[in-house]
PDB file of N, CA and C in Angstrom:
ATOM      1  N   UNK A1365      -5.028   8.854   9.253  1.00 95.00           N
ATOM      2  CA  UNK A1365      -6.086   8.274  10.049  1.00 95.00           C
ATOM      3  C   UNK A1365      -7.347   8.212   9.203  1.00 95.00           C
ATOM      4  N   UNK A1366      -7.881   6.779   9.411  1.00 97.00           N
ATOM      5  CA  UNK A1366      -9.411   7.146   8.452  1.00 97.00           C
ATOM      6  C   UNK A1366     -10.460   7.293   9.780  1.00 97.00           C
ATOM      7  N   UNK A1367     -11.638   7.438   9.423  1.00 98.00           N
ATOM      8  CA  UNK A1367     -12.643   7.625  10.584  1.00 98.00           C
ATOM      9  C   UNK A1367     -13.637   6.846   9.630  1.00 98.00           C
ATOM     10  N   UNK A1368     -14.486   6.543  10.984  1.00 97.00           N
ATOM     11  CA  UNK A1368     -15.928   5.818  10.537  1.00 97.00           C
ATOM     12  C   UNK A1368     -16.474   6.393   9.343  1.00 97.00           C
ATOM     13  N   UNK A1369     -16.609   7.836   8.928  1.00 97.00           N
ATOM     14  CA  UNK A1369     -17.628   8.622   8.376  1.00 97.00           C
ATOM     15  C   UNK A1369     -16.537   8.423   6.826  1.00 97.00           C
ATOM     16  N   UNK A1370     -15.406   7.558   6.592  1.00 97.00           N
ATOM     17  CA  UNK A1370     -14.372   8.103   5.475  1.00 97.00           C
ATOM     18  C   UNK A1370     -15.530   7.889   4.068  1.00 97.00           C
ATOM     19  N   UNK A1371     -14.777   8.880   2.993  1.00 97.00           N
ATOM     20  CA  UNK A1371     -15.564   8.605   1.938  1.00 97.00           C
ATOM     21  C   UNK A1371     -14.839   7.281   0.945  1.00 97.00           C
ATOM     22  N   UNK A1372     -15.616   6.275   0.972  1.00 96.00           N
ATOM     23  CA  UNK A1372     -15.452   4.813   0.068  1.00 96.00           C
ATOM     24  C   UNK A1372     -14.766   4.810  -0.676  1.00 96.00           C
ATOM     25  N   UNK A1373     -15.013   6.021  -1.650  1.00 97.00           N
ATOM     26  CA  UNK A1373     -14.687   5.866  -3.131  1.00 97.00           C
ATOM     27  C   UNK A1373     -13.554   6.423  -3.261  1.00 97.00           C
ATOM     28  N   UNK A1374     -13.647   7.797  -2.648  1.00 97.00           N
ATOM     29  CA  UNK A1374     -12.157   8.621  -2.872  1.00 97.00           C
ATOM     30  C   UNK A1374     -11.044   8.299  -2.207  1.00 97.00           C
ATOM     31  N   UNK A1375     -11.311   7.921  -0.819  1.00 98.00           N
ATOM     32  CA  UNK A1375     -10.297   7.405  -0.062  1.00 98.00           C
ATOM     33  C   UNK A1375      -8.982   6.374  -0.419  1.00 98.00           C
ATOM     34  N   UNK A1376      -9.683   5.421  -0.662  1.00 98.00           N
ATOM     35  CA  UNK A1376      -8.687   4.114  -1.147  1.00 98.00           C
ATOM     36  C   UNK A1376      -7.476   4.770  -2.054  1.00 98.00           C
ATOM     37  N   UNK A1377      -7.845   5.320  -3.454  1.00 96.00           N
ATOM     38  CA  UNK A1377      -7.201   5.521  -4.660  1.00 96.00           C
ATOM     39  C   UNK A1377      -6.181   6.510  -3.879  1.00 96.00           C
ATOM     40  N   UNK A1378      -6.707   7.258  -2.836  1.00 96.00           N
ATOM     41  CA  UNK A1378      -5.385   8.104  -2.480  1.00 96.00           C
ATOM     42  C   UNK A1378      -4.641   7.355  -1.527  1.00 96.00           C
ATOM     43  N   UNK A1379      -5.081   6.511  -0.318  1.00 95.00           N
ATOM     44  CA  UNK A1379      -4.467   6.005   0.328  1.00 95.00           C
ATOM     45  C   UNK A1379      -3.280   5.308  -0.489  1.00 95.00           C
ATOM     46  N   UNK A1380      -4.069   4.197  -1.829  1.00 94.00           N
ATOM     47  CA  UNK A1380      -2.646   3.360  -2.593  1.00 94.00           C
ATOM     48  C   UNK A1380      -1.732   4.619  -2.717  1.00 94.00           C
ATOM     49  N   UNK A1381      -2.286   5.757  -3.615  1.00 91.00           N
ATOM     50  CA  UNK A1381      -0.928   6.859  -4.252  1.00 91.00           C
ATOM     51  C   UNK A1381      -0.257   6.823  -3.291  1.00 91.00           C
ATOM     52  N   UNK A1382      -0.301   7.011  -1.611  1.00 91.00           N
ATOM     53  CA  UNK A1382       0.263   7.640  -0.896  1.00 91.00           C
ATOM     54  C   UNK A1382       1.450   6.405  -0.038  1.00 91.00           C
ATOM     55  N   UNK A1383       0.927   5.483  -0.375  1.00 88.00           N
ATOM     56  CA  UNK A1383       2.015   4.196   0.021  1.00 88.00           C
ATOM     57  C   UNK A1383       2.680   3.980  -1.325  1.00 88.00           C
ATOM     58  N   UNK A1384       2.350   4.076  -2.557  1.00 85.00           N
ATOM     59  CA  UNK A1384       2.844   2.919  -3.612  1.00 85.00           C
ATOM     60  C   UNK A1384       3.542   4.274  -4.760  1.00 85.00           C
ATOM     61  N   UNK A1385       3.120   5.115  -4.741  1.00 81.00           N
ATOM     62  CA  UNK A1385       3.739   6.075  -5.472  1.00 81.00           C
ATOM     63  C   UNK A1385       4.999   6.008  -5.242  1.00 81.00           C
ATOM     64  N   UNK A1386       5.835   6.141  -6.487  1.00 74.00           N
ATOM     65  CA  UNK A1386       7.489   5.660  -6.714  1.00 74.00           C
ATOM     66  C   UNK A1386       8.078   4.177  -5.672  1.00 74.00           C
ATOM     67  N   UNK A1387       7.149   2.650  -5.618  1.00 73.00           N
ATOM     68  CA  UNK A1387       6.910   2.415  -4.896  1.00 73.00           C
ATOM     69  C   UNK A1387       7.265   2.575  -3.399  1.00 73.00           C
ATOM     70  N   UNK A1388       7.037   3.413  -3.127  1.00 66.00           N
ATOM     71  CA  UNK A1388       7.003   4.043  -1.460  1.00 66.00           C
ATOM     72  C   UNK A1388       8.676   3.725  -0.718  1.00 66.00           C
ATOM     73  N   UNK A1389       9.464   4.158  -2.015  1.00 71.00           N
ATOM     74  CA  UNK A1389      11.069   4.479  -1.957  1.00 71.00           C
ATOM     75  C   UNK A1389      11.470   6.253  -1.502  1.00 71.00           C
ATOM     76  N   UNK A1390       9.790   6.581  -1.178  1.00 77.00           N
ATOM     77  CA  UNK A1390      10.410   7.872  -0.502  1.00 77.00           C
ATOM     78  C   UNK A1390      10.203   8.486   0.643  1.00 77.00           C
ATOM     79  N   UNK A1391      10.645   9.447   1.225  1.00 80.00           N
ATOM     80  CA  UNK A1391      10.679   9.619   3.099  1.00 80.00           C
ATOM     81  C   UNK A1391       8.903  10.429   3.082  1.00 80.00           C
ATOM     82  N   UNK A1392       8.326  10.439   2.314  1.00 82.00           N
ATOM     83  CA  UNK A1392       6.736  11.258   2.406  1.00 82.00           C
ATOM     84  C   UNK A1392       6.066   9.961   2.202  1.00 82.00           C
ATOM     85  N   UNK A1393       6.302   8.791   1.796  1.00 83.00           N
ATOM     86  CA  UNK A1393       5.330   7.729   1.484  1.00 83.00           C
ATOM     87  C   UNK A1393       4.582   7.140   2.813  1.00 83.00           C
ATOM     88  N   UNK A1394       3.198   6.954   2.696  1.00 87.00           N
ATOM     89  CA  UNK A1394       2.874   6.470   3.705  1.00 87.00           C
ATOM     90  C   UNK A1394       3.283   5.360   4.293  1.00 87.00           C
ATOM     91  N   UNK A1395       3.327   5.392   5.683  1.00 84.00           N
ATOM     92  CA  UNK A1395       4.012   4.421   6.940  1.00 84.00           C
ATOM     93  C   UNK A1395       3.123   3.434   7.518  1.00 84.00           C
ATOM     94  N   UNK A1396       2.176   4.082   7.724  1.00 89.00           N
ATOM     95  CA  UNK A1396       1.460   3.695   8.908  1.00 89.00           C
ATOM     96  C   UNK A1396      -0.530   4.366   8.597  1.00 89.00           C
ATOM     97  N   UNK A1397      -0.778   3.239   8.540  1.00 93.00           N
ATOM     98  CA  UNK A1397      -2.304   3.657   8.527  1.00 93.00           C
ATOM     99  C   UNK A1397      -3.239   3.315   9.686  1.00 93.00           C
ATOM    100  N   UNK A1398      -4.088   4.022  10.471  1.00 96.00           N
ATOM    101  CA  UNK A1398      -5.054   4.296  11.475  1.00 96.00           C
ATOM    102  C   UNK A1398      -6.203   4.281  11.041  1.00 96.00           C
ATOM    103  N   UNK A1399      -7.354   2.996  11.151  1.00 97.00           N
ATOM    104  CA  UNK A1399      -8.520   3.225  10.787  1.00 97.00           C
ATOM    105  C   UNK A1399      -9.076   2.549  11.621  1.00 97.00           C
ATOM    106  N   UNK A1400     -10.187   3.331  11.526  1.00 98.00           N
ATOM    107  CA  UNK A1400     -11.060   2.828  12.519  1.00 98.00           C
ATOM    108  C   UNK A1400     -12.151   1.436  12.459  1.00 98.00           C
ATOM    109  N   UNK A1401     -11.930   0.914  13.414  1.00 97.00           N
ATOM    110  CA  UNK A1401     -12.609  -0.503  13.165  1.00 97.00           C
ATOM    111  C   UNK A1401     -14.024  -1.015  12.485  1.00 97.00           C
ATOM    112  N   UNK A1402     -15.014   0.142  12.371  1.00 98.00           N
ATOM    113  CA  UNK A1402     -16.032  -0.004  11.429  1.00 98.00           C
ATOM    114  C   UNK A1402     -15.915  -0.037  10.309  1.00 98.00           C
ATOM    115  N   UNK A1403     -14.569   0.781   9.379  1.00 98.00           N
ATOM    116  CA  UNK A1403     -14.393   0.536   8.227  1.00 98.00           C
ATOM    117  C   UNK A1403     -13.077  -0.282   7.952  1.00 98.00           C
ATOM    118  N   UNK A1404     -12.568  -0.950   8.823  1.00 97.00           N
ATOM    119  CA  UNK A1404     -11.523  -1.791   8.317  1.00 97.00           C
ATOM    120  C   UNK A1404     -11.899  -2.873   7.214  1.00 97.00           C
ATOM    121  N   UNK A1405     -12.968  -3.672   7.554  1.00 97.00           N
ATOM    122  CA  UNK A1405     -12.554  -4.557   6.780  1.00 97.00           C
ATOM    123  C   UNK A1405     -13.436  -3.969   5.236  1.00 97.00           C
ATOM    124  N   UNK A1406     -14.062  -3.311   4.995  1.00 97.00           N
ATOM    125  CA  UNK A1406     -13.938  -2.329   3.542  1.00 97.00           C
ATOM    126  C   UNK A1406     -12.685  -1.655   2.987  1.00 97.00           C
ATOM    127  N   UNK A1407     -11.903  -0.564   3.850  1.00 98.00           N
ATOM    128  CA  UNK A1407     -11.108  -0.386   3.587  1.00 98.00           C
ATOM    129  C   UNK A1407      -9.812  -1.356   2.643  1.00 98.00           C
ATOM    130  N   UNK A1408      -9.604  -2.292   3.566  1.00 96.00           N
ATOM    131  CA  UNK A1408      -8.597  -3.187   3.229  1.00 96.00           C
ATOM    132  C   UNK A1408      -9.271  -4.369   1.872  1.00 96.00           C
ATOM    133  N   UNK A1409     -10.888  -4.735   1.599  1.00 97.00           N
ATOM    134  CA  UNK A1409     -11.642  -5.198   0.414  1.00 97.00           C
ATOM    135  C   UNK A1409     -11.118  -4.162  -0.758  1.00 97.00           C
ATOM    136  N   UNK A1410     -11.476  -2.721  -0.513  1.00 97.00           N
ATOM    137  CA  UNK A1410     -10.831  -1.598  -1.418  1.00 97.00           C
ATOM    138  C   UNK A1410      -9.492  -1.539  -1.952  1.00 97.00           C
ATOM    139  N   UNK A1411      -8.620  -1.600  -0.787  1.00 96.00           N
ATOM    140  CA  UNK A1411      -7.477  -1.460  -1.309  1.00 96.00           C
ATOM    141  C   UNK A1411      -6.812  -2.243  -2.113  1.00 96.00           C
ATOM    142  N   UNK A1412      -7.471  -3.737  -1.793  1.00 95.00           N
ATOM    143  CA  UNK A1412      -7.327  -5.208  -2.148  1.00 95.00           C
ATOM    144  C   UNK A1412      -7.737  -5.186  -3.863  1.00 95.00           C
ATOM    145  N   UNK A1413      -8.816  -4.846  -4.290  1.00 97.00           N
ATOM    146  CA  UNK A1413      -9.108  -4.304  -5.248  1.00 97.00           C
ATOM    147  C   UNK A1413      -7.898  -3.501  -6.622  1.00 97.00           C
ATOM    148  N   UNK A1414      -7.590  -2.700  -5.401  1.00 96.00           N
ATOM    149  CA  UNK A1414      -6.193  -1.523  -6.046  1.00 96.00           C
ATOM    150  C   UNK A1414      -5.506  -2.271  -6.664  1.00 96.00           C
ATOM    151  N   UNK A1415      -4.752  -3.085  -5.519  1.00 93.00           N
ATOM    152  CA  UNK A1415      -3.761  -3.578  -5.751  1.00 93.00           C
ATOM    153  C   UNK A1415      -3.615  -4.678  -6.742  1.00 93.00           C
ATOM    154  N   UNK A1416      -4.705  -5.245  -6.722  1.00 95.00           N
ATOM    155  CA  UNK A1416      -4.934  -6.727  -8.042  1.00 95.00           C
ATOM    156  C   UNK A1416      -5.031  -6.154  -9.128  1.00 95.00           C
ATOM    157  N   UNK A1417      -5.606  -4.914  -9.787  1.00 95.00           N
ATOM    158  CA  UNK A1417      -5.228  -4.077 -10.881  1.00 95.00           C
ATOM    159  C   UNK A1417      -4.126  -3.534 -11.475  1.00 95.00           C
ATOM    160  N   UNK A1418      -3.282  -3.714 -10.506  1.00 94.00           N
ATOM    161  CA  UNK A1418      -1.883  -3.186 -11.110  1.00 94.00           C
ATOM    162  C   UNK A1418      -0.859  -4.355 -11.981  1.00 94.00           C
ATOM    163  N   UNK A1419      -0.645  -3.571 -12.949  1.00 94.00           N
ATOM    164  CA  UNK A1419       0.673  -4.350 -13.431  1.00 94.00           C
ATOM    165  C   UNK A1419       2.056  -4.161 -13.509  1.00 94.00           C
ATOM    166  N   UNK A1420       2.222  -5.268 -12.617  1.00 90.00           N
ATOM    167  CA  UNK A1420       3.649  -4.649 -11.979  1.00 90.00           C
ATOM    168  C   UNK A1420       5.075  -5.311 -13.042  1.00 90.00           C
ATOM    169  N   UNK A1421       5.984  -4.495 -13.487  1.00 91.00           N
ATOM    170  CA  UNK A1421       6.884  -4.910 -14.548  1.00 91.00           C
ATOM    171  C   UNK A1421       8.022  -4.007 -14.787  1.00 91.00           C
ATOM    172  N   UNK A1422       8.268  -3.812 -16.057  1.00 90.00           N
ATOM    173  CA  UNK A1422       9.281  -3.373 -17.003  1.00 90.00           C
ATOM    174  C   UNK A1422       8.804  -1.564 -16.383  1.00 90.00           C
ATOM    175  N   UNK A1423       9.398  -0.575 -15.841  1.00 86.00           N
ATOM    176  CA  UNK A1423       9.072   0.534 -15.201  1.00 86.00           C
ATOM    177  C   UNK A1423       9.606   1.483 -16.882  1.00 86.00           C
ATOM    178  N   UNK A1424       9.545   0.957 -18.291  1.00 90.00           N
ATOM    179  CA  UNK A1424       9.849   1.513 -19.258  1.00 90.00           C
ATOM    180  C   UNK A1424       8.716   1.259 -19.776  1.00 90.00           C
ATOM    181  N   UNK A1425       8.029   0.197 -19.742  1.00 94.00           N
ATOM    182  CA  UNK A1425       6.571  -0.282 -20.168  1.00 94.00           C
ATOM    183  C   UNK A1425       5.500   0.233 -20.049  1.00 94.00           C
ATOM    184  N   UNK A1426       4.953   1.217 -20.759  1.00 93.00           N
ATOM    185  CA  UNK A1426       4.136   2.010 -20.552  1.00 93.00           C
ATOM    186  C   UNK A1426       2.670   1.425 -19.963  1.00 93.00           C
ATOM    187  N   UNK A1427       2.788   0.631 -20.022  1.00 94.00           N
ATOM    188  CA  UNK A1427       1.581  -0.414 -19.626  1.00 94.00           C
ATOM    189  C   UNK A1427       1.683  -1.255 -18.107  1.00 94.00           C
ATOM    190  N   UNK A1428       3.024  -0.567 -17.789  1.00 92.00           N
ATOM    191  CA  UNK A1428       3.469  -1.065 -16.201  1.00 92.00           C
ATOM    192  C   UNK A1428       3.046   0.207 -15.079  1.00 92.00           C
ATOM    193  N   UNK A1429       2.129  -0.207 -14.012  1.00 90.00           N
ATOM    194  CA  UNK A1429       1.638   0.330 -13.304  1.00 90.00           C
ATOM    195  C   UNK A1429       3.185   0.229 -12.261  1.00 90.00           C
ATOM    196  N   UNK A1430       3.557  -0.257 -11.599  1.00 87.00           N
ATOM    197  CA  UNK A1430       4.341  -0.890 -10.603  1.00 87.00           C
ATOM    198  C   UNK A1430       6.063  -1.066 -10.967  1.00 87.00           C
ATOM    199  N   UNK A1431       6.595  -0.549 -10.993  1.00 84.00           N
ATOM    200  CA  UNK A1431       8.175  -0.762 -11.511  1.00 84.00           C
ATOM    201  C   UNK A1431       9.175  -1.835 -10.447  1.00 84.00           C
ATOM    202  N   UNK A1432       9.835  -1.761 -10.628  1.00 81.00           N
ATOM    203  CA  UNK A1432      10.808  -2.423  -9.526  1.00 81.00           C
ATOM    204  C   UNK A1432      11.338  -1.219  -8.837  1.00 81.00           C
ATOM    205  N   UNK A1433      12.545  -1.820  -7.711  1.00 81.00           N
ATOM    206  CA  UNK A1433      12.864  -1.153  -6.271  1.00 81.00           C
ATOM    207  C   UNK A1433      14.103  -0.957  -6.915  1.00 81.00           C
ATOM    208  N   UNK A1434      14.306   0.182  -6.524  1.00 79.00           N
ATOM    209  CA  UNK A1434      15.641   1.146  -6.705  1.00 79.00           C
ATOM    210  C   UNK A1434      17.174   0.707  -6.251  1.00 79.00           C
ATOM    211  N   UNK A1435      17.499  -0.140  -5.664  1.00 84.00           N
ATOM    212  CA  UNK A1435      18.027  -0.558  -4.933  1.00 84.00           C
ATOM    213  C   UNK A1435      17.926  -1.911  -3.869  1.00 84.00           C
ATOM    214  N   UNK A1436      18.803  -2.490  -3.561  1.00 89.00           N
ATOM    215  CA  UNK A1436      18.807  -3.600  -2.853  1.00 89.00           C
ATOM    216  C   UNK A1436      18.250  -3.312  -1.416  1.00 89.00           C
ATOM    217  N   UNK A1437      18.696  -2.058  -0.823  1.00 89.00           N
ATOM    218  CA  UNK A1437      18.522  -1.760   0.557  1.00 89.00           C
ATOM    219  C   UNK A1437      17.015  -1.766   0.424  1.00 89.00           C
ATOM    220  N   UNK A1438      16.242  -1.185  -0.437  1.00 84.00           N
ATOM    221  CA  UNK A1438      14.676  -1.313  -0.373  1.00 84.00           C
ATOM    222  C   UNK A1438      14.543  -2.242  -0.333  1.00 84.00           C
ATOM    223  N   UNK A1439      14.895  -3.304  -1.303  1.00 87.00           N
ATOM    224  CA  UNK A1439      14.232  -4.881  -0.801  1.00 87.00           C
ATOM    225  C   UNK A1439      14.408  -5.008   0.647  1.00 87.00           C
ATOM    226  N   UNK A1440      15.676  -5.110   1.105  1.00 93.00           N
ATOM    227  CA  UNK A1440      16.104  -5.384   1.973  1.00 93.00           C
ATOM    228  C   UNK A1440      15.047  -5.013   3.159  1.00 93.00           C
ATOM    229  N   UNK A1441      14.409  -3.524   3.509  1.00 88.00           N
ATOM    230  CA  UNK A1441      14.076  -2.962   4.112  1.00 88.00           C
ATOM    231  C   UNK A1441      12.315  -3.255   4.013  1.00 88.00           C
ATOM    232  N   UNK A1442      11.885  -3.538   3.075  1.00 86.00           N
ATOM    233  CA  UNK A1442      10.493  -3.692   2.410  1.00 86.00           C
ATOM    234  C   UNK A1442      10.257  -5.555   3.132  1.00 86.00           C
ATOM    235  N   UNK A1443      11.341  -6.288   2.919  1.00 93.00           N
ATOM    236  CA  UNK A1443      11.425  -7.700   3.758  1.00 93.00           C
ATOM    237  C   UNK A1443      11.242  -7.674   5.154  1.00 93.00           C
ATOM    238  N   UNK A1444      11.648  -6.434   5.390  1.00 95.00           N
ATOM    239  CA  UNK A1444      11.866  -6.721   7.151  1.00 95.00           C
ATOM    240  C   UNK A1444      10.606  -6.236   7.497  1.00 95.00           C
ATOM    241  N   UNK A1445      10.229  -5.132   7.041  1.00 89.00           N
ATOM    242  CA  UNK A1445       9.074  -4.632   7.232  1.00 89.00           C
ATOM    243  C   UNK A1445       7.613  -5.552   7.074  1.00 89.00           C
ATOM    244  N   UNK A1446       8.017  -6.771   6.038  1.00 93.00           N
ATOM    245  CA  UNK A1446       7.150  -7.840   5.811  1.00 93.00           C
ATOM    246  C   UNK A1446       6.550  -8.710   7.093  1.00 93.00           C
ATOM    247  N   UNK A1447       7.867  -8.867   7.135  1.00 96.00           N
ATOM    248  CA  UNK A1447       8.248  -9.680   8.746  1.00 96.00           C
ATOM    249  C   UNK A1447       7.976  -9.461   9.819  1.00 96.00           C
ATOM    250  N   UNK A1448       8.336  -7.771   9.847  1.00 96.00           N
ATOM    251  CA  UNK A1448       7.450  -7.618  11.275  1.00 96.00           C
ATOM    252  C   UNK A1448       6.205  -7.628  11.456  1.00 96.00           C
ATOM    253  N   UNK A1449       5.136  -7.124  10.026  1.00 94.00           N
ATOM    254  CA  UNK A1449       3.881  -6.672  10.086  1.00 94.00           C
ATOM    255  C   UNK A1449       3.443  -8.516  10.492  1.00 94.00           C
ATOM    256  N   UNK A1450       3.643  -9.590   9.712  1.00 96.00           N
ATOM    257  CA  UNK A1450       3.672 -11.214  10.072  1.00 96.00           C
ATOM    258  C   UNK A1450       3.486 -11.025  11.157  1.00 96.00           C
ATOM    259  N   UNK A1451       4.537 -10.937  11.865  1.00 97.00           N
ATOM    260  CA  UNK A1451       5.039 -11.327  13.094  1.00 97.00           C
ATOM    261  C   UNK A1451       3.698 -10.904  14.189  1.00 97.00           C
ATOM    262  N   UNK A1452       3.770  -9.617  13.531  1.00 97.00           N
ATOM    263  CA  UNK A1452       2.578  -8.615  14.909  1.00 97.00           C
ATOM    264  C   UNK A1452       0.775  -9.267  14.156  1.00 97.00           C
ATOM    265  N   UNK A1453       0.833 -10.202  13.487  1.00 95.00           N
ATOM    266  CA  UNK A1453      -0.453 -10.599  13.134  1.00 95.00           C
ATOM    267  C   UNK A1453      -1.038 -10.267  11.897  1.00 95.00           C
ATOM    268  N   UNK A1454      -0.589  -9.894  10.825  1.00 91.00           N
ATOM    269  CA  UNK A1454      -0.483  -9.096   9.852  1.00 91.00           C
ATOM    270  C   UNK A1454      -0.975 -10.960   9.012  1.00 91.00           C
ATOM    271  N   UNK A1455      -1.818 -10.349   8.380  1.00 86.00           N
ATOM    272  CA  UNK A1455      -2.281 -12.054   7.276  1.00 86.00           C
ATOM    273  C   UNK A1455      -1.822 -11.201   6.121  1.00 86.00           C
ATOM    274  N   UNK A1456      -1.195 -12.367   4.954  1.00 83.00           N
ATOM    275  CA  UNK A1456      -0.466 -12.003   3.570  1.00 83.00           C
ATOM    276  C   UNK A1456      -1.264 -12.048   2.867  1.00 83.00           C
TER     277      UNK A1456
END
């Protein structure tokens, strides 16, 4: 959950670790985020930020932030999950 009062700076960098770490192929990765409507649309400018910095590639490439998915069932599962967030109003 974030709250109105969250701190800017520190927040984000842990929120990405906590979804994208091993990309979020594991049962502790974050699910589901709760923030509160005064800082949404910062939050999501921040994270937006994160995410355009990464380089996503060769997971041997020392210069690759982002590896590929372990398995097919993650795609598989990472698609649907696409779909629903769409579905429920979710902009790409």
């Amino acid at each position: 959950m974030v709250f109105e009062d969250v701190d800017m700076v520190k927040a984000p960098p842990v929120i990405f670790g906590g979804r994208f770490r091993h990309c979020g192929q594991v049962c502790s990765a974050l699910k589901r985020l709760i923030v509160h409507e005064d800082v949404t649309d910062a939050l999501i400018k921040a994270l937006k930020e994160i995410v355009e910095r990464q380089k996503v590639g060769d997971p041997m490439d020392p210069k690759t932030d982002l590896g590929s998915l372990v398995a097919k069932r993650q795609q598989v599962l990472l698609s649907e999950q696409l779909q629903d967030a769409l579905d429920k109003g979710a902009k790409l």
